[in-house]
Amino acid sequence: RRRGGRRSGRRAARLRRDPARRPRGVMSVQASGGWPLQYVGFNQDASFVVAGTANSFLTCSTEPFTKGTQRTFENGIGVVELLYRTNLLALVGGGSCPQFPTNKVMIWDDTKKKCVGELSFYAPVKTVRMRRDIILVVLEKKIYVYNFADLQVRHSFDTSDNPGGLAALSIVAPNWVLAYPDTQLGSVAVRHLGVGGVDREVAIQAHETELGALATDRQGKLIATA
């Protein structure tokens, strides 16, 4: 037992002396040129991590942990949304010198290495969420839902002040559940939408203060707030 304790102590000492060593399954991603990250998120099923920097966007697979794509630009990317494991991403400019206007969502085809579509708005875009059938765009006081196929607007909803771009979208087709800050402080609007329109909607008074976080499970059966 004493010998085992000494071996454990020596191993702990070696780990303290070598801070570069990380537990298995932990990956560090260095952005191009050492630029700081401006956005970090997951794709729909968390199979990829996506990031935007002051001069690029990059993707990394989570299983196994491997670096995927990195595209370098002259200026910054503030929002990145990858559609599952496909070549399609939604990009929004960001930082002190944005690559694209902050009030536009650019649909990037990484196979063609160029933008193949765009959506323009009256205010800066805070968040973008995608499924194979729709694109969700969050502004500070408005949410828009577009058909993916033709980029035509499908729904629009008013929200309370939402500077963090909070919105949660289920990913299981064909119906989908959307949750976002309602117009009343601390309230969450939950809408169950199908192909024909809004099937059901409900408002949940979740907090007495403004929302700080919002999420849903894949099926939209559970919603978490903070």
mmCIF file of C-alpha atoms in Angstrom:
data_model
loop_
_atom_site.group_PDB
_atom_site.id
_atom_site.type_symbol
_atom_site.label_atom_id
_atom_site.label_comp_id
_atom_site.label_asym_id
_atom_site.label_seq_id
_atom_site.Cartn_x
_atom_site.Cartn_y
_atom_site.Cartn_z
ATOM 1 C CA ARG A 1 0.000 0.000 0.000
ATOM 2 C CA ARG A 2 2.858 2.388 0.897
ATOM 3 C CA ARG A 3 4.656 1.602 -2.368
ATOM 4 C CA GLY A 4 1.436 2.245 -4.319
ATOM 5 C CA GLY A 5 1.030 5.577 -2.555
ATOM 6 C CA ARG A 6 4.573 6.626 -3.506
ATOM 7 C CA ARG A 7 3.966 5.735 -7.153
ATOM 8 C CA SER A 8 0.750 7.754 -7.147
ATOM 9 C CA GLY A 9 2.564 10.712 -5.639
ATOM 10 C CA ARG A 10 5.339 10.576 -8.247
ATOM 11 C CA ARG A 11 2.738 10.427 -11.026
ATOM 12 C CA ALA A 12 0.896 13.434 -9.601
ATOM 13 C CA ALA A 13 4.181 15.320 -9.381
ATOM 14 C CA ARG A 14 4.960 14.557 -13.011
ATOM 15 C CA LEU A 15 1.559 15.860 -14.055
ATOM 16 C CA ARG A 16 2.079 19.060 -12.091
ATOM 17 C CA ARG A 17 5.451 19.584 -13.721
ATOM 18 C CA ASP A 18 3.968 19.091 -17.192
ATOM 19 C CA PRO A 19 0.926 21.384 -17.499
ATOM 20 C CA ALA A 20 0.762 20.720 -21.240
ATOM 21 C CA ARG A 21 -0.465 17.171 -20.573
ATOM 22 C CA ARG A 22 -4.253 16.837 -20.758
ATOM 23 C CA PRO A 23 -6.677 14.038 -19.870
ATOM 24 C CA ARG A 24 -7.635 11.760 -22.718
ATOM 25 C CA GLY A 25 -10.473 13.170 -24.805
ATOM 26 C CA VAL A 26 -9.542 16.824 -24.233
ATOM 27 C CA MET A 27 -8.495 18.784 -27.301
ATOM 28 C CA SER A 28 -7.081 22.288 -27.647
ATOM 29 C CA VAL A 29 -7.707 24.142 -30.899
ATOM 30 C CA GLN A 30 -5.352 26.908 -31.988
ATOM 31 C CA ALA A 31 -6.943 29.402 -34.338
ATOM 32 C CA SER A 32 -5.021 30.584 -37.388
ATOM 33 C CA GLY A 33 -2.427 33.221 -36.540
ATOM 34 C CA GLY A 34 -3.249 32.971 -32.842
ATOM 35 C CA TRP A 35 -6.380 35.100 -33.239
ATOM 36 C CA PRO A 36 -8.780 34.974 -30.253
ATOM 37 C CA LEU A 37 -12.030 33.070 -30.574
ATOM 38 C CA GLN A 38 -15.160 35.146 -31.140
ATOM 39 C CA TYR A 39 -17.684 32.310 -31.272
ATOM 40 C CA VAL A 40 -17.797 28.681 -30.124
ATOM 41 C CA GLY A 41 -20.704 26.272 -30.500
ATOM 42 C CA PHE A 42 -21.865 22.811 -31.595
ATOM 43 C CA ASN A 43 -23.684 21.597 -34.660
ATOM 44 C CA GLN A 44 -27.164 20.074 -34.277
ATOM 45 C CA ASP A 45 -26.135 16.670 -32.897
ATOM 46 C CA ALA A 46 -22.907 17.837 -31.171
ATOM 47 C CA SER A 47 -20.803 15.744 -33.550
ATOM 48 C CA PHE A 48 -18.792 18.880 -34.385
ATOM 49 C CA VAL A 49 -17.526 21.944 -32.552
ATOM 50 C CA VAL A 50 -17.505 25.135 -34.614
ATOM 51 C CA ALA A 51 -15.641 28.361 -33.929
ATOM 52 C CA GLY A 52 -15.244 31.828 -35.381
ATOM 53 C CA THR A 53 -12.164 34.002 -34.946
ATOM 54 C CA ALA A 54 -10.971 37.435 -36.002
ATOM 55 C CA ASN A 55 -9.886 35.978 -39.351
ATOM 56 C CA SER A 56 -11.381 32.503 -39.847
ATOM 57 C CA PHE A 57 -13.873 29.810 -39.018
ATOM 58 C CA LEU A 58 -13.009 26.224 -38.115
ATOM 59 C CA THR A 59 -14.695 22.929 -37.357
ATOM 60 C CA CYS A 60 -13.587 19.986 -35.198
ATOM 61 C CA SER A 61 -15.076 16.515 -34.916
ATOM 62 C CA THR A 62 -15.950 15.462 -31.363
ATOM 63 C CA GLU A 63 -15.824 11.680 -31.932
ATOM 64 C CA PRO A 64 -13.018 11.113 -32.556
ATOM 65 C CA PHE A 65 -11.473 14.412 -31.494
ATOM 66 C CA THR A 66 -9.963 15.643 -34.745
ATOM 67 C CA LYS A 67 -9.621 18.984 -36.435
ATOM 68 C CA GLY A 68 -11.848 19.375 -39.487
ATOM 69 C CA THR A 69 -12.008 22.425 -41.737
ATOM 70 C CA GLN A 70 -10.435 25.841 -41.293
ATOM 71 C CA ARG A 71 -11.014 28.696 -43.728
ATOM 72 C CA THR A 72 -9.065 31.912 -43.376
ATOM 73 C CA PHE A 73 -10.438 35.319 -44.351
ATOM 74 C CA GLU A 74 -9.185 38.865 -44.108
ATOM 75 C CA ASN A 75 -11.615 39.753 -41.311
ATOM 76 C CA GLY A 76 -13.711 38.350 -38.489
ATOM 77 C CA ILE A 77 -16.474 35.745 -38.157
ATOM 78 C CA GLY A 78 -18.866 36.254 -35.236
ATOM 79 C CA VAL A 79 -21.391 33.408 -35.719
ATOM 80 C CA VAL A 80 -20.861 29.942 -37.202
ATOM 81 C CA GLU A 81 -23.568 27.303 -37.665
ATOM 82 C CA LEU A 82 -22.716 23.973 -39.328
ATOM 83 C CA LEU A 83 -25.526 21.868 -40.793
ATOM 84 C CA TYR A 84 -24.815 18.436 -39.289
ATOM 85 C CA ARG A 85 -21.752 16.983 -41.095
ATOM 86 C CA THR A 86 -22.446 18.633 -44.437
ATOM 87 C CA ASN A 87 -20.550 21.224 -46.441
ATOM 88 C CA LEU A 88 -23.111 23.945 -45.636
ATOM 89 C CA LEU A 89 -22.590 26.568 -42.936
ATOM 90 C CA ALA A 90 -24.243 29.821 -41.932
ATOM 91 C CA LEU A 91 -21.762 32.636 -41.244
ATOM 92 C CA VAL A 92 -22.190 36.113 -39.765
ATOM 93 C CA GLY A 93 -19.426 38.677 -39.639
ATOM 94 C CA GLY A 94 -18.158 39.735 -36.234
ATOM 95 C CA GLY A 95 -15.479 41.492 -34.240
ATOM 96 C CA SER A 96 -14.080 44.966 -34.727
ATOM 97 C CA CYS A 97 -13.644 44.319 -38.464
ATOM 98 C CA PRO A 98 -16.299 41.840 -39.679
ATOM 99 C CA GLN A 99 -15.798 39.792 -42.818
ATOM 100 C CA PHE A 100 -19.503 40.067 -43.681
ATOM 101 C CA PRO A 101 -22.111 42.648 -42.604
ATOM 102 C CA THR A 102 -23.375 41.834 -39.120
ATOM 103 C CA ASN A 103 -26.981 42.167 -40.319
ATOM 104 C CA LYS A 104 -26.577 39.403 -42.913
ATOM 105 C CA VAL A 105 -26.524 35.609 -42.732
ATOM 106 C CA MET A 106 -24.241 34.183 -45.408
ATOM 107 C CA ILE A 107 -24.830 30.583 -46.540
ATOM 108 C CA TRP A 108 -21.363 29.157 -47.151
ATOM 109 C CA ASP A 109 -20.784 26.079 -49.332
ATOM 110 C CA ASP A 110 -17.417 24.727 -48.253
ATOM 111 C CA THR A 111 -17.169 22.450 -51.277
ATOM 112 C CA LYS A 112 -17.364 25.483 -53.553
ATOM 113 C CA LYS A 113 -15.558 27.640 -50.973
ATOM 114 C CA LYS A 114 -17.923 30.528 -51.497
ATOM 115 C CA CYS A 115 -21.239 31.975 -50.347
ATOM 116 C CA VAL A 116 -24.234 30.596 -52.229
ATOM 117 C CA GLY A 117 -27.009 32.588 -50.522
ATOM 118 C CA GLU A 118 -27.690 35.335 -48.024
ATOM 119 C CA LEU A 119 -30.406 36.718 -45.770
ATOM 120 C CA SER A 120 -30.492 40.429 -44.898
ATOM 121 C CA PHE A 121 -32.043 42.091 -41.853
ATOM 122 C CA TYR A 122 -32.636 45.532 -40.361
ATOM 123 C CA ALA A 123 -30.522 44.803 -37.253
ATOM 124 C CA PRO A 124 -27.449 42.744 -36.285
ATOM 125 C CA VAL A 125 -27.896 38.976 -36.229
ATOM 126 C CA LYS A 126 -27.341 37.445 -32.784
ATOM 127 C CA THR A 127 -27.776 33.724 -33.432
ATOM 128 C CA VAL A 128 -28.442 31.306 -36.277
ATOM 129 C CA ARG A 129 -29.849 27.792 -35.941
ATOM 130 C CA MET A 130 -30.278 25.349 -38.818
ATOM 131 C CA ARG A 131 -32.067 22.127 -39.584
ATOM 132 C CA ARG A 132 -32.295 20.396 -42.929
ATOM 133 C CA ASP A 133 -35.648 22.083 -43.579
ATOM 134 C CA ILE A 134 -35.386 25.497 -41.889
ATOM 135 C CA ILE A 135 -33.061 28.316 -40.882
ATOM 136 C CA LEU A 136 -33.760 30.189 -37.654
ATOM 137 C CA VAL A 137 -32.362 33.724 -37.340
ATOM 138 C CA VAL A 138 -32.418 35.582 -34.014
ATOM 139 C CA LEU A 139 -32.251 39.363 -33.764
ATOM 140 C CA GLU A 140 -32.394 41.311 -30.505
ATOM 141 C CA LYS A 141 -36.187 41.720 -30.602
ATOM 142 C CA LYS A 142 -37.307 39.412 -33.414
ATOM 143 C CA ILE A 143 -37.003 35.823 -34.618
ATOM 144 C CA TYR A 144 -37.391 34.748 -38.238
ATOM 145 C CA VAL A 145 -37.875 31.234 -39.603
ATOM 146 C CA TYR A 146 -36.970 30.529 -43.245
ATOM 147 C CA ASN A 147 -37.397 27.569 -45.537
ATOM 148 C CA PHE A 148 -33.960 26.154 -46.239
ATOM 149 C CA ALA A 149 -34.783 25.134 -49.797
ATOM 150 C CA ASP A 150 -35.788 28.557 -51.156
ATOM 151 C CA LEU A 151 -34.807 30.967 -48.326
ATOM 152 C CA GLN A 152 -38.380 32.263 -48.110
ATOM 153 C CA VAL A 153 -39.624 33.538 -44.748
ATOM 154 C CA ARG A 154 -42.002 31.134 -43.046
ATOM 155 C CA HIS A 155 -42.664 32.682 -39.624
ATOM 156 C CA SER A 156 -41.662 35.718 -37.569
ATOM 157 C CA PHE A 157 -42.098 36.218 -33.822
ATOM 158 C CA ASP A 158 -41.571 39.170 -31.491
ATOM 159 C CA THR A 159 -39.385 38.647 -28.422
ATOM 160 C CA SER A 160 -38.318 40.604 -25.368
ATOM 161 C CA ASP A 161 -34.880 42.223 -25.447
ATOM 162 C CA ASN A 162 -32.616 39.326 -26.356
ATOM 163 C CA PRO A 163 -29.055 40.629 -26.732
ATOM 164 C CA GLY A 164 -27.629 37.142 -26.187
ATOM 165 C CA GLY A 165 -29.662 35.683 -29.052
ATOM 166 C CA LEU A 166 -31.291 32.986 -26.912
ATOM 167 C CA ALA A 167 -33.345 30.418 -28.825
ATOM 168 C CA ALA A 168 -33.758 26.651 -28.653
ATOM 169 C CA LEU A 169 -34.852 24.484 -31.559
ATOM 170 C CA SER A 170 -35.588 20.766 -31.607
ATOM 171 C CA ILE A 171 -33.946 18.851 -34.422
ATOM 172 C CA VAL A 172 -36.240 15.852 -34.918
ATOM 173 C CA ALA A 173 -38.392 16.157 -38.073
ATOM 174 C CA PRO A 174 -41.027 16.608 -39.369
ATOM 175 C CA ASN A 175 -42.588 18.733 -36.604
ATOM 176 C CA TRP A 176 -40.401 20.987 -34.510
ATOM 177 C CA VAL A 177 -40.456 22.890 -31.242
ATOM 178 C CA LEU A 178 -39.135 26.428 -30.903
ATOM 179 C CA ALA A 179 -38.507 28.151 -27.551
ATOM 180 C CA TYR A 180 -37.413 31.762 -27.107
ATOM 181 C CA PRO A 181 -37.770 34.703 -24.672
ATOM 182 C CA ASP A 182 -41.386 35.895 -24.754
ATOM 183 C CA THR A 183 -42.286 39.580 -24.715
ATOM 184 C CA GLN A 184 -42.904 39.424 -20.954
ATOM 185 C CA LEU A 185 -39.799 39.535 -18.740
ATOM 186 C CA GLY A 186 -38.642 36.081 -17.643
ATOM 187 C CA SER A 187 -41.221 34.286 -19.774
ATOM 188 C CA VAL A 188 -40.490 31.598 -22.374
ATOM 189 C CA ALA A 189 -42.606 31.243 -25.493
ATOM 190 C CA VAL A 190 -42.858 27.646 -26.718
ATOM 191 C CA ARG A 191 -44.281 26.937 -30.148
ATOM 192 C CA HIS A 192 -44.945 23.559 -31.704
ATOM 193 C CA LEU A 193 -44.874 24.040 -35.443
ATOM 194 C CA GLY A 194 -45.675 21.670 -38.242
ATOM 195 C CA VAL A 195 -45.655 21.860 -42.006
ATOM 196 C CA GLY A 196 -48.979 23.716 -42.011
ATOM 197 C CA GLY A 197 -48.104 26.335 -39.403
ATOM 198 C CA VAL A 198 -48.321 26.813 -35.636
ATOM 199 C CA ASP A 199 -50.027 23.798 -34.084
ATOM 200 C CA ARG A 200 -49.726 24.748 -30.415
ATOM 201 C CA GLU A 201 -48.197 27.566 -28.414
ATOM 202 C CA VAL A 202 -47.767 28.251 -24.716
ATOM 203 C CA ALA A 203 -46.025 30.832 -22.525
ATOM 204 C CA ILE A 204 -44.148 29.689 -19.414
ATOM 205 C CA GLN A 205 -43.326 32.216 -16.695
ATOM 206 C CA ALA A 206 -39.976 30.662 -15.862
ATOM 207 C CA HIS A 207 -38.212 33.505 -14.013
ATOM 208 C CA GLU A 208 -38.812 36.920 -12.467
ATOM 209 C CA THR A 209 -35.735 38.331 -14.207
ATOM 210 C CA GLU A 210 -34.459 38.108 -17.765
ATOM 211 C CA LEU A 211 -33.377 34.743 -19.138
ATOM 212 C CA GLY A 212 -29.695 33.882 -19.183
ATOM 213 C CA ALA A 213 -29.802 30.489 -20.905
ATOM 214 C CA LEU A 214 -32.276 28.373 -22.840
ATOM 215 C CA ALA A 215 -32.073 24.847 -24.255
ATOM 216 C CA THR A 216 -34.230 21.961 -25.435
ATOM 217 C CA ASP A 217 -33.673 18.277 -26.070
ATOM 218 C CA ARG A 218 -33.606 16.768 -29.566
ATOM 219 C CA GLN A 219 -37.343 16.003 -29.601
ATOM 220 C CA GLY A 220 -38.424 19.260 -27.955
ATOM 221 C CA LYS A 221 -40.048 17.400 -25.049
ATOM 222 C CA LEU A 222 -37.921 19.086 -22.371
ATOM 223 C CA ILE A 223 -36.902 22.723 -21.994
ATOM 224 C CA ALA A 224 -34.291 24.074 -19.584
ATOM 225 C CA THR A 225 -33.867 27.719 -18.586
ATOM 226 C CA ALA A 226 -31.603 29.773 -16.341
#
